[in-house]
Tab-separated table of C-alpha atoms in Angstrom:
chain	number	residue	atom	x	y	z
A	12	UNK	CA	233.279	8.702	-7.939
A	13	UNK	CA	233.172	5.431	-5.813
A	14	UNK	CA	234.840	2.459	-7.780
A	15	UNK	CA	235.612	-0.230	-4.914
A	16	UNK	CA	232.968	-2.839	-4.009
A	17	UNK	CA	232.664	-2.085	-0.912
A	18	UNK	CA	231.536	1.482	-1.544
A	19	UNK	CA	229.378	0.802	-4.247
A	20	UNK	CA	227.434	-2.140	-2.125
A	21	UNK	CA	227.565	0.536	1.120
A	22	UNK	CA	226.022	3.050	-0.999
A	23	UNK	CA	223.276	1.011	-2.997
A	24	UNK	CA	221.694	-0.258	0.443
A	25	UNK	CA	222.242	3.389	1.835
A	26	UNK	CA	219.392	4.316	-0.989
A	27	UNK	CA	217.546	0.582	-0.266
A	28	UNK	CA	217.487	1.403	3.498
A	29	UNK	CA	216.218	4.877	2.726
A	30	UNK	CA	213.343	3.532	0.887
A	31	UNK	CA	212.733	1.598	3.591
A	32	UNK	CA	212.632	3.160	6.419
A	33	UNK	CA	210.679	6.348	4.571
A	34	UNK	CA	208.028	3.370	3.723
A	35	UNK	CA	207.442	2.303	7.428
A	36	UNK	CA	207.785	5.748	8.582
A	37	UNK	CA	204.842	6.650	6.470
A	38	UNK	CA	202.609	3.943	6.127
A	39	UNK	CA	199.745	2.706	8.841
A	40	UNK	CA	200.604	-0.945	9.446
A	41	UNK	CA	202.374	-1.025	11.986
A	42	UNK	CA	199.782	-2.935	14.422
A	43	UNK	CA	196.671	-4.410	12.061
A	44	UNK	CA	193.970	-6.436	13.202
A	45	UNK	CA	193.564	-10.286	11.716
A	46	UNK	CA	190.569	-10.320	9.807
A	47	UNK	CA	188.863	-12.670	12.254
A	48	UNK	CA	186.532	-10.153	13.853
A	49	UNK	CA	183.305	-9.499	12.176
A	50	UNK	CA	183.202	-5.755	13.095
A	51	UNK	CA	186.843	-5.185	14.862
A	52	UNK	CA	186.016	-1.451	16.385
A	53	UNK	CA	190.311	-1.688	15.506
A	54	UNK	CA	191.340	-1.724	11.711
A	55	UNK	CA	195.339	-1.075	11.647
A	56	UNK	CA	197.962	1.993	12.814
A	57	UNK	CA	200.935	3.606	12.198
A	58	UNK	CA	203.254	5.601	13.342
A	59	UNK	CA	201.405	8.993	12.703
A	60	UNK	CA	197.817	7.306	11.285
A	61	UNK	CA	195.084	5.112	13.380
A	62	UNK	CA	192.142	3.298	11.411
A	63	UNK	CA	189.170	2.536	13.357
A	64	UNK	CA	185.512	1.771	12.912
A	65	UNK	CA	183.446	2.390	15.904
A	66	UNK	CA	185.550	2.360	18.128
A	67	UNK	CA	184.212	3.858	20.954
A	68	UNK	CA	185.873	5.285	24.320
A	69	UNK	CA	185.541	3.234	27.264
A	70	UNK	CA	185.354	6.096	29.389
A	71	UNK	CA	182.942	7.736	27.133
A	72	UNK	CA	184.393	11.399	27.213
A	73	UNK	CA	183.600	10.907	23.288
A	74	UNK	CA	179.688	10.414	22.587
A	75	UNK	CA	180.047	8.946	18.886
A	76	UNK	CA	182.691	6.284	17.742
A	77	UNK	CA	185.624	6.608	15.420
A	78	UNK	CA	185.484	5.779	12.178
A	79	UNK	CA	188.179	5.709	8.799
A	80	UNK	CA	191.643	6.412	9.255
A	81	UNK	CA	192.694	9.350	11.376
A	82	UNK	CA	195.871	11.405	11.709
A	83	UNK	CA	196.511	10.728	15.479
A	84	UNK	CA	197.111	14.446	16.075
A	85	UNK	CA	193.319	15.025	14.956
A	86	UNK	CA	191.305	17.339	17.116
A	87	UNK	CA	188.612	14.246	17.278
A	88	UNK	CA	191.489	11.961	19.000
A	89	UNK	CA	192.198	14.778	21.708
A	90	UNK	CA	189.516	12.827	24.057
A	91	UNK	CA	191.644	9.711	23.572
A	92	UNK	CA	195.109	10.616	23.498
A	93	UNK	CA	195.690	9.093	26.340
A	94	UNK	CA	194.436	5.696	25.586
A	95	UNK	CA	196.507	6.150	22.271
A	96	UNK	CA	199.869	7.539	23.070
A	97	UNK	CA	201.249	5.247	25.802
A	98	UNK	CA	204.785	5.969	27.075
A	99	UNK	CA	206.033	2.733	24.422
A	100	UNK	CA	204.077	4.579	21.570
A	101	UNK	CA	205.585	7.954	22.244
A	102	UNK	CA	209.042	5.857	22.554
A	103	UNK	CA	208.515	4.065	19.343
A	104	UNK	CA	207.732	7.492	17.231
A	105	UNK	CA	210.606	8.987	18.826
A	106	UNK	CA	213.119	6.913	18.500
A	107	UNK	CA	211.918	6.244	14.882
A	108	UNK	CA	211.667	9.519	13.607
A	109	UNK	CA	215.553	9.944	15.122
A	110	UNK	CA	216.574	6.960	12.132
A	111	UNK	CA	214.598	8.832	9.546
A	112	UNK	CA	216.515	12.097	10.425
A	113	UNK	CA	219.992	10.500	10.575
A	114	UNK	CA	219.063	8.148	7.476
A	115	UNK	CA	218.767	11.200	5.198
A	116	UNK	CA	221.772	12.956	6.785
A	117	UNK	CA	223.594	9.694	6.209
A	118	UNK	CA	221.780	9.782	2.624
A	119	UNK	CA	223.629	13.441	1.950
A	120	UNK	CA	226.651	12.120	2.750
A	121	UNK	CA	226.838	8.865	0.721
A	122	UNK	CA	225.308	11.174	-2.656
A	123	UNK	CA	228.736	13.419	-1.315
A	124	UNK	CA	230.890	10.206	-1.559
A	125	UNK	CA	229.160	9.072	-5.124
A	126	UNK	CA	230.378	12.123	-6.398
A	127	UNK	CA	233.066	13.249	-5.420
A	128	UNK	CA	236.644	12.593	-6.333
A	129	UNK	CA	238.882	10.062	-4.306
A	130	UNK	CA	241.653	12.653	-3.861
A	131	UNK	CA	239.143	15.305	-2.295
A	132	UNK	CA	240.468	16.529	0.874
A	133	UNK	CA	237.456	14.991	3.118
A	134	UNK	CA	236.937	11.925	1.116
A	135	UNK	CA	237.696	9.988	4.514
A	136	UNK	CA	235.829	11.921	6.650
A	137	UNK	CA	232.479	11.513	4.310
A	138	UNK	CA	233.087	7.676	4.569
A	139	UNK	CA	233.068	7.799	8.270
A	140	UNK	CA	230.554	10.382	8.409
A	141	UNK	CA	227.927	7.986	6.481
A	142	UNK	CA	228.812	5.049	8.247
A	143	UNK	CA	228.279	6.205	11.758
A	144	UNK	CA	224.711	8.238	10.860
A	145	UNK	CA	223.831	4.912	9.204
A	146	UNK	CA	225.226	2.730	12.060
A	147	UNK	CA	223.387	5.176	14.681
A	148	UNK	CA	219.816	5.354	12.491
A	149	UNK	CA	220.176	1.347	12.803
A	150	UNK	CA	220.712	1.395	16.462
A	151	UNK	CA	217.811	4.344	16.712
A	152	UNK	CA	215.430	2.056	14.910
A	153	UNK	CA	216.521	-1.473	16.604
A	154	UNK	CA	215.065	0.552	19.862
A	155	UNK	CA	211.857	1.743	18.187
A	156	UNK	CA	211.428	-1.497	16.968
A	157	UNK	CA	212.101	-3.705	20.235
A	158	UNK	CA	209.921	-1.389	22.121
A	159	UNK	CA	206.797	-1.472	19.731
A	160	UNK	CA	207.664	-5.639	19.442
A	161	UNK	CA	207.182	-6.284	23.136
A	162	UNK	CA	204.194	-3.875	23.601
A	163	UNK	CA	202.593	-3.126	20.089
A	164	UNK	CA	199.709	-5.890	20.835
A	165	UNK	CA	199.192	-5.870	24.533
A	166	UNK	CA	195.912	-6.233	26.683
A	167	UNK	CA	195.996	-2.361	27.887
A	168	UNK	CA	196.432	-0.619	24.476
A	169	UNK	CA	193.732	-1.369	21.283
A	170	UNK	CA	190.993	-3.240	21.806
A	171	UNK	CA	190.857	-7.338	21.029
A	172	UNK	CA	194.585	-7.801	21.560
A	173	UNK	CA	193.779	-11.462	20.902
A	174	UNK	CA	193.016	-10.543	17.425
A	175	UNK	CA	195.458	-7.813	16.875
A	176	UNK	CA	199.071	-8.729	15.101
A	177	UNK	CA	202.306	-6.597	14.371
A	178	UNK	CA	201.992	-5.458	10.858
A	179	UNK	CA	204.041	-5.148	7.259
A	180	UNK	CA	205.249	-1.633	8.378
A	181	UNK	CA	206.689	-3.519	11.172
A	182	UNK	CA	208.575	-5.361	8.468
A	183	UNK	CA	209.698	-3.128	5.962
A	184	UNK	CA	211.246	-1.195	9.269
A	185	UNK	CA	213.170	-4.557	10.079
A	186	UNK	CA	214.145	-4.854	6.221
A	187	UNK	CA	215.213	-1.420	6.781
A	188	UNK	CA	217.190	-1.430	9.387
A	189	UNK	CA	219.186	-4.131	8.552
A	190	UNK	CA	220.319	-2.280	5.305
A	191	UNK	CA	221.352	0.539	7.724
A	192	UNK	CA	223.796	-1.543	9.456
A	193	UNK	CA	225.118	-3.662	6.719
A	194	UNK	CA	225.669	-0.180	4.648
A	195	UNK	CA	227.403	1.374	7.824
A	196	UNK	CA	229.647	-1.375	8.670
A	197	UNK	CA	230.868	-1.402	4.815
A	198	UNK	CA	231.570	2.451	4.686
A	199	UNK	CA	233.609	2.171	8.193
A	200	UNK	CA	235.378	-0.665	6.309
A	201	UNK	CA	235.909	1.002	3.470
A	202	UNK	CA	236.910	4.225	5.167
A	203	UNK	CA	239.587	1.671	6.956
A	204	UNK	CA	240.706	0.217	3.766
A	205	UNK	CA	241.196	4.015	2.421
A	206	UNK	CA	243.301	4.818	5.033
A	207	UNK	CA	245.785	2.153	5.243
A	208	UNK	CA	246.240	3.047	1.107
A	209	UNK	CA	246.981	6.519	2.592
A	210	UNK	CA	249.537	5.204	4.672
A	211	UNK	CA	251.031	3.041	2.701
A	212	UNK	CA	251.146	5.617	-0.604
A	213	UNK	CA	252.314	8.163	2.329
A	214	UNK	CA	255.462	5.707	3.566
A	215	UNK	CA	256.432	5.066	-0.477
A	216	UNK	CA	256.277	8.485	-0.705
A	217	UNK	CA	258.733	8.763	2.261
A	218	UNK	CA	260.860	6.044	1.276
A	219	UNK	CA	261.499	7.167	-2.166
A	220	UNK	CA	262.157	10.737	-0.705
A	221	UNK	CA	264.586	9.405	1.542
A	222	UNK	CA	266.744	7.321	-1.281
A	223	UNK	CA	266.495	10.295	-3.415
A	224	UNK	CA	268.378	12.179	-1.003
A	225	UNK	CA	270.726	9.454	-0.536
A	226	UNK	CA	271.669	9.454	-4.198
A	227	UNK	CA	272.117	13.311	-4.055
A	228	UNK	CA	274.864	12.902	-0.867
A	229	UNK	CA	276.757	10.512	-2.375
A	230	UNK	CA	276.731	12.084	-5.552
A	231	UNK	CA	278.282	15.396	-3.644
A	232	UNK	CA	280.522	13.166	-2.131
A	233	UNK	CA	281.707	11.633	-4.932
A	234	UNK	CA	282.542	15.163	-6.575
């Protein structure tokens, strides 16, 4: 079982970051509107979820408006995909769903390093193995999360951009995502630290081996 600091810190934010990112990933606040609009025909959305209340298509392919919150793969969307999954959008959920797939990998790995014993044979390779999924789920979300930053609230996507802001999803995902790095960083550190004991207990080993057998040829040579 993991005794050092290090591991212990990595692995507590491994489960934090988890959390996290399963939070965001699930929840419909990504993009919400202000509260400043009497009747906003745009409530809030998510990743996989889109609120509206009469919102209506500008093209009217749709004769009656939206209402409540939606799953955005809804047959009653299907007029409106395309207003609703812009290139950024599809990014975002791609990229995103990417760190929720490597975060639980990464997740197996650091319940593997919790319990397991130091002298297991793969003990190193489970610390680098969680770092880098955590260090790449980071770097998958830091993507989603520029992308949906610089185009989440702009004039060609929901209506009254003016009154539209990035939401506490948004956050948590942020929140999230820096646990992923911090943990990641501290298991490549500790996998470094692990290693140099390795090699040190490794040259001890070889030193003591090679006095031993010094002590055994002079003794012959003294008889």
């Amino acid at each position: 079982m993991a005794t050092s600091r290090n591991g212990v810190t990595a692995a507590g934010l491994s489960f934090l970051a988890t959390f996290l990112v399963l939070l965001a990933f699930t929840t419909k606040s990504w993009l919400v509107t202000d509260g400043k609009l009497k009747n906003p025909e745009f409530e809030r959305l998510g990743l996989w979820v889109a609120c509206f209340k009469d919102f209506e298509d500008s093209r009217h392919w749709h004769d009656t408006g939206f209402y409540n919150c939606w799953w955005v793969f809804e047959e009653e969307y299907y007029t409106t995909s395309d207003i609703i999954f812009k290139d950024f959008y599809v990014a975002t959920q791609f990229f995103f769903t990417s760190c929720v797939l490597l975060t639980v990998f990464g997740l197996l790995y650091t319940t593997l390093y919790m319990h397991l014993n130091r002298a297991y044979v793969g003990y190193v390779q489970i610390l680098l193995s969680a770092g880098i999924l955590n260090i790449a789920a980071a770097i998958c979300s830091n993507i989603a999360l520029i992308i949906f930053g610089i185009y989440g609230d702009n004039r060609e996507w929901m209506p009254h951009c003016e009154h539209n802001d990035i939401g506490w999803s948004y956050g948590v995902a942020v929140a999230g995502t820096i646990a992923l790095y911090v943990s990641g960083v501290l298991y490549i550190m500790e996998q470094r630290i692990y290693n140099v004991k390795l090699e040190k207990m490794a040259t001890q080993r070889a030193n003591y081996n090679s006095e031993a057998n010094d002590l055994l040829q002079s003794s012959h040579t003294a008889v």
